[in-house]
PDB file of C-alpha atoms in Angstrom:
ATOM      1  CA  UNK A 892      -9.245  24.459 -21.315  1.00 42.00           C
ATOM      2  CA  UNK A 893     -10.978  22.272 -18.374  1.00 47.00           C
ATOM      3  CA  UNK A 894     -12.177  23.903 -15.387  1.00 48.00           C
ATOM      4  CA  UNK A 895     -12.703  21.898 -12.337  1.00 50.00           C
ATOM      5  CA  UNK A 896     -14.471  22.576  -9.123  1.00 50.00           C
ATOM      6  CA  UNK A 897     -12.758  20.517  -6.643  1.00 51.00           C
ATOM      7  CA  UNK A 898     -11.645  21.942  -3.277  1.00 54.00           C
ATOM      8  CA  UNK A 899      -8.977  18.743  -2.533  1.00 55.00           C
ATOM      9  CA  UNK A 900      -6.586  17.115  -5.599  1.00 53.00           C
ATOM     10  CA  UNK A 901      -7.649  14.141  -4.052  1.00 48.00           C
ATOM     11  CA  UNK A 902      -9.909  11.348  -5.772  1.00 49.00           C
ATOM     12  CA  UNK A 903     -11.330   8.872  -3.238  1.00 50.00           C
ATOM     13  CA  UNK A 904     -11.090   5.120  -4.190  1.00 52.00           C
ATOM     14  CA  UNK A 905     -13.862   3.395  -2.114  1.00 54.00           C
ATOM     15  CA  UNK A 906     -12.329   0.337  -0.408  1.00 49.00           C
ATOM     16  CA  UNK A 907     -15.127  -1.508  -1.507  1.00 51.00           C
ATOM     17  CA  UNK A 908     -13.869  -0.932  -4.808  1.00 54.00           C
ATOM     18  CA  UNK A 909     -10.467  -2.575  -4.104  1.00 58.00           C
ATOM     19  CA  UNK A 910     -10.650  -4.855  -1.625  1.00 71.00           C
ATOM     20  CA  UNK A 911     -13.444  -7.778  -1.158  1.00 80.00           C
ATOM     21  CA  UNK A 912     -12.987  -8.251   2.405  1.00 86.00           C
ATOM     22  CA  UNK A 913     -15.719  -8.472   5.292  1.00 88.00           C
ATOM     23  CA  UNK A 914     -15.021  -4.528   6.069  1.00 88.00           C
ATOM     24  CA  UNK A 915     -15.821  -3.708   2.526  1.00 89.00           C
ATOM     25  CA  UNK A 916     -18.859  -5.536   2.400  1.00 92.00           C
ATOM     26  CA  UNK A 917     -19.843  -3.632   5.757  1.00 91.00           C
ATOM     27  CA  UNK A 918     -19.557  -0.337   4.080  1.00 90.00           C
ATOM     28  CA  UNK A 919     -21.720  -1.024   1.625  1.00 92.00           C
ATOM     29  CA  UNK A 920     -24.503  -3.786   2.572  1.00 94.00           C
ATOM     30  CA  UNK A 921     -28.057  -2.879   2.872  1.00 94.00           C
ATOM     31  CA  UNK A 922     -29.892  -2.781   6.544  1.00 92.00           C
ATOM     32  CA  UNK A 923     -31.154  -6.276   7.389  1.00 92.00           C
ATOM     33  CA  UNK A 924     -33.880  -4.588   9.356  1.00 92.00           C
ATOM     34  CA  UNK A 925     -35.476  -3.737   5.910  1.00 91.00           C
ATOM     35  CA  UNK A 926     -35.285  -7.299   4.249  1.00 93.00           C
ATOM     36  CA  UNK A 927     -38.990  -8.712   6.049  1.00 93.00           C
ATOM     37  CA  UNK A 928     -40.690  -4.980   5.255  1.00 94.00           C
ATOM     38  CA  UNK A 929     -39.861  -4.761   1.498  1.00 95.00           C
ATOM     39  CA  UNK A 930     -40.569  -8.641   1.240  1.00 95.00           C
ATOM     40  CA  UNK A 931     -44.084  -7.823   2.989  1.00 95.00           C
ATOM     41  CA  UNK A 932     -44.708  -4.956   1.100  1.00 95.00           C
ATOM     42  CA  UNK A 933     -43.605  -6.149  -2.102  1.00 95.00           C
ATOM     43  CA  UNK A 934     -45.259  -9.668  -2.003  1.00 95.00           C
ATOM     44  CA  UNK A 935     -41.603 -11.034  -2.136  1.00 95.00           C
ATOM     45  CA  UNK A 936     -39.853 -14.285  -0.772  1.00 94.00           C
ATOM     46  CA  UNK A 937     -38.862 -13.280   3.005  1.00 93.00           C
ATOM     47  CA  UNK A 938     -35.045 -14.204   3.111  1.00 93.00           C
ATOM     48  CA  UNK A 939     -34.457 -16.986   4.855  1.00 92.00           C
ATOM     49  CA  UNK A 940     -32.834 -16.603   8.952  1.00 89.00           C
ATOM     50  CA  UNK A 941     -30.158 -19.430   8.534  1.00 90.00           C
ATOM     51  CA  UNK A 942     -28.349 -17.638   4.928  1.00 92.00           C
ATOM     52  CA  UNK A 943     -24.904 -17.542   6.773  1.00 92.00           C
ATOM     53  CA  UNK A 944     -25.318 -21.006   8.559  1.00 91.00           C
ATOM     54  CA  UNK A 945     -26.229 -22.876   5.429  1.00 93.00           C
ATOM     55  CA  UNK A 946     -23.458 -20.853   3.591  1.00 94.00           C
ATOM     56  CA  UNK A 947     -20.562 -21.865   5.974  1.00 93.00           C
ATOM     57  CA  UNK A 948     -22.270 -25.461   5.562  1.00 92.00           C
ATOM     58  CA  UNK A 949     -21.871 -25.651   2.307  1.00 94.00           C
ATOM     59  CA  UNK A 950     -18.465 -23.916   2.260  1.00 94.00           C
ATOM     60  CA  UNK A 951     -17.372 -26.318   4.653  1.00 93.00           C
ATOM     61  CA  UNK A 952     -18.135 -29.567   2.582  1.00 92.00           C
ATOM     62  CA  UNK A 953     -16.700 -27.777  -0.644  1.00 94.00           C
ATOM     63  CA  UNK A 954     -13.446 -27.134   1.335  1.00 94.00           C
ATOM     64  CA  UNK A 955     -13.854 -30.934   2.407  1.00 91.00           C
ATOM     65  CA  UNK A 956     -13.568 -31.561  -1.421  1.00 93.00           C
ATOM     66  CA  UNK A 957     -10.364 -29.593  -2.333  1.00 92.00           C
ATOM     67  CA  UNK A 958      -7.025 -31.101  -2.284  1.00 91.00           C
ATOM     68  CA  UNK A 959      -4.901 -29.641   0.901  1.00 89.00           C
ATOM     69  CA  UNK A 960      -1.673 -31.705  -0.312  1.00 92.00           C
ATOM     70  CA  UNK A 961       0.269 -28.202  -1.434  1.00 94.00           C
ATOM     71  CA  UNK A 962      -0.237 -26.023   1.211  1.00 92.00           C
ATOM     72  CA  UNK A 963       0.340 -22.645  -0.647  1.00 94.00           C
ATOM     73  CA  UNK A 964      -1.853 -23.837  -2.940  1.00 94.00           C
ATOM     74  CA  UNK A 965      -4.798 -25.262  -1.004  1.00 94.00           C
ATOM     75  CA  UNK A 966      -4.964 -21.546   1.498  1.00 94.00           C
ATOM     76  CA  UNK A 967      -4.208 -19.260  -2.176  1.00 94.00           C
ATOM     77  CA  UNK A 968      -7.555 -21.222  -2.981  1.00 95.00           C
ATOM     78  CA  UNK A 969      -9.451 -21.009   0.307  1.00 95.00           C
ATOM     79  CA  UNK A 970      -8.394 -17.031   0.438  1.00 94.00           C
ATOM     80  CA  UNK A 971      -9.726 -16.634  -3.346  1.00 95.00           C
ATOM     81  CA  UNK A 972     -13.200 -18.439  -2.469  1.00 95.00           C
ATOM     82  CA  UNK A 973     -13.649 -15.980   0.308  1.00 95.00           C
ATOM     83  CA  UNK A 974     -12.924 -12.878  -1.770  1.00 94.00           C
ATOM     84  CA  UNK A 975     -14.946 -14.125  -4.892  1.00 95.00           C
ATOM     85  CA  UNK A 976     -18.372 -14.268  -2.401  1.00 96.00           C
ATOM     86  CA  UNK A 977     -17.142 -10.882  -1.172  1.00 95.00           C
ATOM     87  CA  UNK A 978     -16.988  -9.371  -4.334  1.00 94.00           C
ATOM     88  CA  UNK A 979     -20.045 -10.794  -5.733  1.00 96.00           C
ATOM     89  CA  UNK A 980     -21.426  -9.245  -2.649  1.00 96.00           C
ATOM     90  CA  UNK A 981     -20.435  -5.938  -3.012  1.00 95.00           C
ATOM     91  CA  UNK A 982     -21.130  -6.156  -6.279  1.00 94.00           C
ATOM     92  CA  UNK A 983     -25.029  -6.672  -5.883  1.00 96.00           C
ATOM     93  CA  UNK A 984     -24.968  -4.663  -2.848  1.00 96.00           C
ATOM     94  CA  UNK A 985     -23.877  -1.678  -5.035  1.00 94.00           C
ATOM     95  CA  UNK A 986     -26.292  -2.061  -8.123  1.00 96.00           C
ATOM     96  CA  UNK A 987     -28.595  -2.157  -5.143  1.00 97.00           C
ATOM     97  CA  UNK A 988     -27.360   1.132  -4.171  1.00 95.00           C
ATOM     98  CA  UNK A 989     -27.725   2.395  -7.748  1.00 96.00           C
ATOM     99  CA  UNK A 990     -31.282   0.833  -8.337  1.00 97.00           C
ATOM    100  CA  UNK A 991     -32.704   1.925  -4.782  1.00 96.00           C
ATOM    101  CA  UNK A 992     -31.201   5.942  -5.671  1.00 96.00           C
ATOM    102  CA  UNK A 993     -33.029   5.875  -9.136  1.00 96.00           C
ATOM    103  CA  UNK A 994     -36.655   4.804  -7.206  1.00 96.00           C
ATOM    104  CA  UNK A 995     -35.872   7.886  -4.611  1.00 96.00           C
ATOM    105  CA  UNK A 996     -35.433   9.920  -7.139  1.00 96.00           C
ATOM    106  CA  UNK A 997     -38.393   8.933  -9.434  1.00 94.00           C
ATOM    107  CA  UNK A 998     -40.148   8.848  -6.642  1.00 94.00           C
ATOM    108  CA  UNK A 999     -39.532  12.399  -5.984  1.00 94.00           C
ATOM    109  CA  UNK A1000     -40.273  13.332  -9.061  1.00 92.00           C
ATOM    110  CA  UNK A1001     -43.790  11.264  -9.160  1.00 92.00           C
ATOM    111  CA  UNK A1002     -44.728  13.696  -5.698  1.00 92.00           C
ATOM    112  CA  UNK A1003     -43.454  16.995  -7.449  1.00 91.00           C
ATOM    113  CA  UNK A1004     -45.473  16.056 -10.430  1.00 87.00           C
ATOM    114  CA  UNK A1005     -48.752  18.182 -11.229  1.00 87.00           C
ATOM    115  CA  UNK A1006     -51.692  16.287 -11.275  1.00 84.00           C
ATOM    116  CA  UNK A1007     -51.349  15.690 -15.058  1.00 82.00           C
ATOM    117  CA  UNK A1008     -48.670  13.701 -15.034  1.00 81.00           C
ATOM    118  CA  UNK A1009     -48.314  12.031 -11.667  1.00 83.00           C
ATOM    119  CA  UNK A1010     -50.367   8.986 -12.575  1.00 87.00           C
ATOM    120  CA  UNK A1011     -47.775   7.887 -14.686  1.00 89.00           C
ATOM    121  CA  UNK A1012     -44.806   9.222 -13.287  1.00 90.00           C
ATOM    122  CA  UNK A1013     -46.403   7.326  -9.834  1.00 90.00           C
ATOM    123  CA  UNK A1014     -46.840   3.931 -11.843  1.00 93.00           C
ATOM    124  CA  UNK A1015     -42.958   4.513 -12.973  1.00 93.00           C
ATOM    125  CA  UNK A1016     -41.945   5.463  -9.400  1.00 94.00           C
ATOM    126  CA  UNK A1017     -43.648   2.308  -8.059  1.00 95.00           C
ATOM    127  CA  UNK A1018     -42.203   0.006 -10.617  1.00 96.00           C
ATOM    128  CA  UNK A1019     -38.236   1.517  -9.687  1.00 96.00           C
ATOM    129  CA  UNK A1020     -38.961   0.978  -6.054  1.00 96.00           C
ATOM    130  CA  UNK A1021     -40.357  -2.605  -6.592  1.00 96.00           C
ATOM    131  CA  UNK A1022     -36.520  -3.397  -8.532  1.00 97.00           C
ATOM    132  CA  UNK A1023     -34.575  -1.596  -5.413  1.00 97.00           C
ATOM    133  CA  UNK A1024     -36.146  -4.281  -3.414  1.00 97.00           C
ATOM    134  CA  UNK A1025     -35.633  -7.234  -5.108  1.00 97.00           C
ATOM    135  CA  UNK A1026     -32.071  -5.536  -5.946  1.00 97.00           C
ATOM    136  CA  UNK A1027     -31.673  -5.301  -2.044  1.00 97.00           C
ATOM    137  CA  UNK A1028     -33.107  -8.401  -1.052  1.00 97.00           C
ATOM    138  CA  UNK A1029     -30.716 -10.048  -3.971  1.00 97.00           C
ATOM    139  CA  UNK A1030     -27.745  -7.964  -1.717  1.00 97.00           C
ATOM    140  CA  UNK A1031     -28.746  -9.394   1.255  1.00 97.00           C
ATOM    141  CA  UNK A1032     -28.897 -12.829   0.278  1.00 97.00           C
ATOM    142  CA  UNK A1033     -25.276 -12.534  -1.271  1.00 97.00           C
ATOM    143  CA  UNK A1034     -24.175 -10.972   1.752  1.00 97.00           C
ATOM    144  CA  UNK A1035     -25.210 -13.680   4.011  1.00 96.00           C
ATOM    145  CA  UNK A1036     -23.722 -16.287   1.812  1.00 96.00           C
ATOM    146  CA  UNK A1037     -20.230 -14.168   1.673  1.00 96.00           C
ATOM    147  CA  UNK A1038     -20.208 -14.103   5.025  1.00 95.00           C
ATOM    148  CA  UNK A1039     -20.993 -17.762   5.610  1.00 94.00           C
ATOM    149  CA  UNK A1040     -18.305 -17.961   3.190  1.00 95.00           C
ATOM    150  CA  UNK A1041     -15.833 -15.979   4.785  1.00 94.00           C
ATOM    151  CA  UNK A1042     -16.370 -18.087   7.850  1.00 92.00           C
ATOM    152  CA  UNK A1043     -15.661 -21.654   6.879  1.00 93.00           C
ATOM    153  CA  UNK A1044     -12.563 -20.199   4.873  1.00 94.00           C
ATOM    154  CA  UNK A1045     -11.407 -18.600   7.728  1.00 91.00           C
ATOM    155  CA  UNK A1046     -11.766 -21.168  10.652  1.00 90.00           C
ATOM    156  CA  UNK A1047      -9.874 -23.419   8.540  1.00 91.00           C
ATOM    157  CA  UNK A1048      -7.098 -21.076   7.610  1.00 90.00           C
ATOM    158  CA  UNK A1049      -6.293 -20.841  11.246  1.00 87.00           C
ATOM    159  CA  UNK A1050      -6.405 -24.796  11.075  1.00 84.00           C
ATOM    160  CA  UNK A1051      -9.571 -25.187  12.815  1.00 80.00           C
ATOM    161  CA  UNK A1052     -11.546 -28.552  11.310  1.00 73.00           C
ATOM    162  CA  UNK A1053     -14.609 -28.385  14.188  1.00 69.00           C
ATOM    163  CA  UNK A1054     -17.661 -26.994  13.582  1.00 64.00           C
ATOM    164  CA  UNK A1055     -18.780 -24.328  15.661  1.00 61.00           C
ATOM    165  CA  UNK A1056     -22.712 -23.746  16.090  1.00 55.00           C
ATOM    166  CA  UNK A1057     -22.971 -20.214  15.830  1.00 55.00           C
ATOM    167  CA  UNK A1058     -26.470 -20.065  14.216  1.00 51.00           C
ATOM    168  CA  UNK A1059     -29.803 -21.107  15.501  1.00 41.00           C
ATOM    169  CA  UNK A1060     -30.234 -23.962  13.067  1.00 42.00           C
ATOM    170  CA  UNK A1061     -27.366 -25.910  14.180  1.00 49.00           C
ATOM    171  CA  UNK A1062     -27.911 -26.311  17.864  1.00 45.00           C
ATOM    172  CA  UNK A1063     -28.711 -29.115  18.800  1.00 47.00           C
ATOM    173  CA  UNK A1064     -32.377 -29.608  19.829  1.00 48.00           C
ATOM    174  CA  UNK A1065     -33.085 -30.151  23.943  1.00 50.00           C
ATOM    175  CA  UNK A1066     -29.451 -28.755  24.184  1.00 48.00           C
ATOM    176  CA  UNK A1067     -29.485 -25.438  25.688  1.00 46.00           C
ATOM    177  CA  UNK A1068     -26.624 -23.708  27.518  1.00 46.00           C
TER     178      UNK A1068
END
């Protein structure tokens, strides 16, 4: 006989878990505001400010590429570019999730430690939160591109071929509003 201690018959399906869309993403994407301090601490790359811009750049000259003679075809393909970057996304934003909960909790351990054993249990605790970093900053990065992604794909669904400078990179220089 199984026993089970749940108050609700209900099992939650995270939407990021069904759906690669910009609002899944959201749910699960680390805080920007930590990518410079863990590169800093961490001796890492610092992520670069224009991910999205050069993203939706790059999106935009692939899209340039594809053939838009079947229309079904040509927005079934635009639509499954978009939701590939999301899910690749989510995908590295939730092993970051996974690799930044094992550091806490070595961590943890490492401060509850007697004296004994902390050295090593600290080494091992340092090590785990050096991987949830470069497992977040990898996030990030993938983030930024999905939504730079997400962009291009969707400006041209709604039939929209200009190029709108929404990043700092691509205004143009002397130009300011």
């Amino acid at each position: 006989m199984f026993l089970t201690y749940t108050d609700t018959n209900v099992v939650r399906f995270p939407r990021e878990l069904r759906c690669f869309d910009l609002d899944a993403l959201i749910a699960v994407e680390p805080d920007i505001m930590q990518a410079d301090l863990l590169s800093e601490r961490y001796g890492l790359d610092i992520l670069p400010f224009d991910l999205i811009d050069v993203a939706e750049t790059e999106a935009r000259e692939r899209i340039a590429e594809l053939n838009a003679t079947d229309p079904v075809v040509f927005q079934a393909t635009l639509r499954r570019m978009s939701e590939q970057a999301f899910a690749r996304a989510i995908e590295l934003c939730l092993r970051a999730q996974k690799v930044d909960a094992r550091a806490r909790r070595l961590r943890r351990q490492a401060d509850a430690a007697k004296p004994a054993e902390a050295g090593f249990l600290n080494v091992c605790a340092e090590d785990a939160e050096r991987s949830a970093a470069i497992a977040t900053l990898a996030a990030l990065a993938a983030s930024h591109r999905a939504r730079g992604i997400d962009a291009a794909v969707s400006l041209k669904l709604q039939g929209c071929d200009r190029f709108f400078p929404f990043g700092l990179v691509t205004l143009p220089v002397g130009k300011r509003a």
